[in-house]
Amino acid sequence: FGWLQITPQEFLCMKALLLFSIIPVDGLKNQNSLMNFE
């Protein structure tokens, strides 16, 4: 498992990428635009 030895910074980046891939970014953008129109 030598390839699993990553730095904490790389681990955080991977976690952020996973979160952003799970969260529907387009849905969040649409929500923001709708809120701006109100």
PDB file of C-alpha atoms in Angstrom:
ATOM      1  CA  PHE A   1       0.000   0.000   0.000  1.00  0.00           C
ATOM      2  CA  GLY A   2       2.913   2.335  -0.600  1.00  0.00           C
ATOM      3  CA  TRP A   3       0.915   4.276  -3.185  1.00  0.00           C
ATOM      4  CA  LEU A   4      -1.617   5.159  -0.460  1.00  0.00           C
ATOM      5  CA  GLN A   5       0.961   7.221   1.413  1.00  0.00           C
ATOM      6  CA  ILE A   6      -0.157  10.746   0.518  1.00  0.00           C
ATOM      7  CA  THR A   7       0.260  14.059   2.293  1.00  0.00           C
ATOM      8  CA  PRO A   8      -2.622  15.539   4.340  1.00  0.00           C
ATOM      9  CA  GLN A   9      -2.912  18.324   1.747  1.00  0.00           C
ATOM     10  CA  GLU A  10      -3.412  15.796  -1.060  1.00  0.00           C
ATOM     11  CA  PHE A  11      -5.952  13.933   1.082  1.00  0.00           C
ATOM     12  CA  LEU A  12      -7.941  17.145   1.645  1.00  0.00           C
ATOM     13  CA  CYS A  13      -7.831  17.918  -2.086  1.00  0.00           C
ATOM     14  CA  MET A  14      -9.151  14.448  -2.897  1.00  0.00           C
ATOM     15  CA  LYS A  15     -11.930  14.825  -0.307  1.00  0.00           C
ATOM     16  CA  ALA A  16     -12.899  18.212  -1.754  1.00  0.00           C
ATOM     17  CA  LEU A  17     -12.967  16.793  -5.295  1.00  0.00           C
ATOM     18  CA  LEU A  18     -15.186  13.922  -4.136  1.00  0.00           C
ATOM     19  CA  LEU A  19     -17.560  16.333  -2.380  1.00  0.00           C
ATOM     20  CA  PHE A  20     -17.772  18.625  -5.422  1.00  0.00           C
ATOM     21  CA  SER A  21     -18.406  15.641  -7.697  1.00  0.00           C
ATOM     22  CA  ILE A  22     -21.254  14.482  -5.419  1.00  0.00           C
ATOM     23  CA  ILE A  23     -22.865  17.898  -4.891  1.00  0.00           C
ATOM     24  CA  PRO A  24     -24.911  19.076  -7.923  1.00  0.00           C
ATOM     25  CA  VAL A  25     -22.999  22.289  -8.638  1.00  0.00           C
ATOM     26  CA  ASP A  26     -25.444  23.287 -11.382  1.00  0.00           C
ATOM     27  CA  GLY A  27     -28.331  23.030  -8.902  1.00  0.00           C
ATOM     28  CA  LEU A  28     -26.517  25.321  -6.472  1.00  0.00           C
ATOM     29  CA  LYS A  29     -25.866  27.865  -9.239  1.00  0.00           C
ATOM     30  CA  ASN A  30     -29.547  27.790 -10.253  1.00  0.00           C
ATOM     31  CA  GLN A  31     -30.591  28.322  -6.626  1.00  0.00           C
ATOM     32  CA  ASN A  32     -28.302  31.343  -6.326  1.00  0.00           C
ATOM     33  CA  SER A  33     -29.605  32.899  -9.550  1.00  0.00           C
ATOM     34  CA  LEU A  34     -33.206  32.353  -8.454  1.00  0.00           C
ATOM     35  CA  MET A  35     -32.465  33.946  -5.074  1.00  0.00           C
ATOM     36  CA  ASN A  36     -30.880  36.943  -6.795  1.00  0.00           C
ATOM     37  CA  PHE A  37     -34.024  37.507  -8.877  1.00  0.00           C
ATOM     38  CA  GLU A  38     -36.304  37.548  -5.812  1.00  0.00           C
TER      39      GLU A  38
END
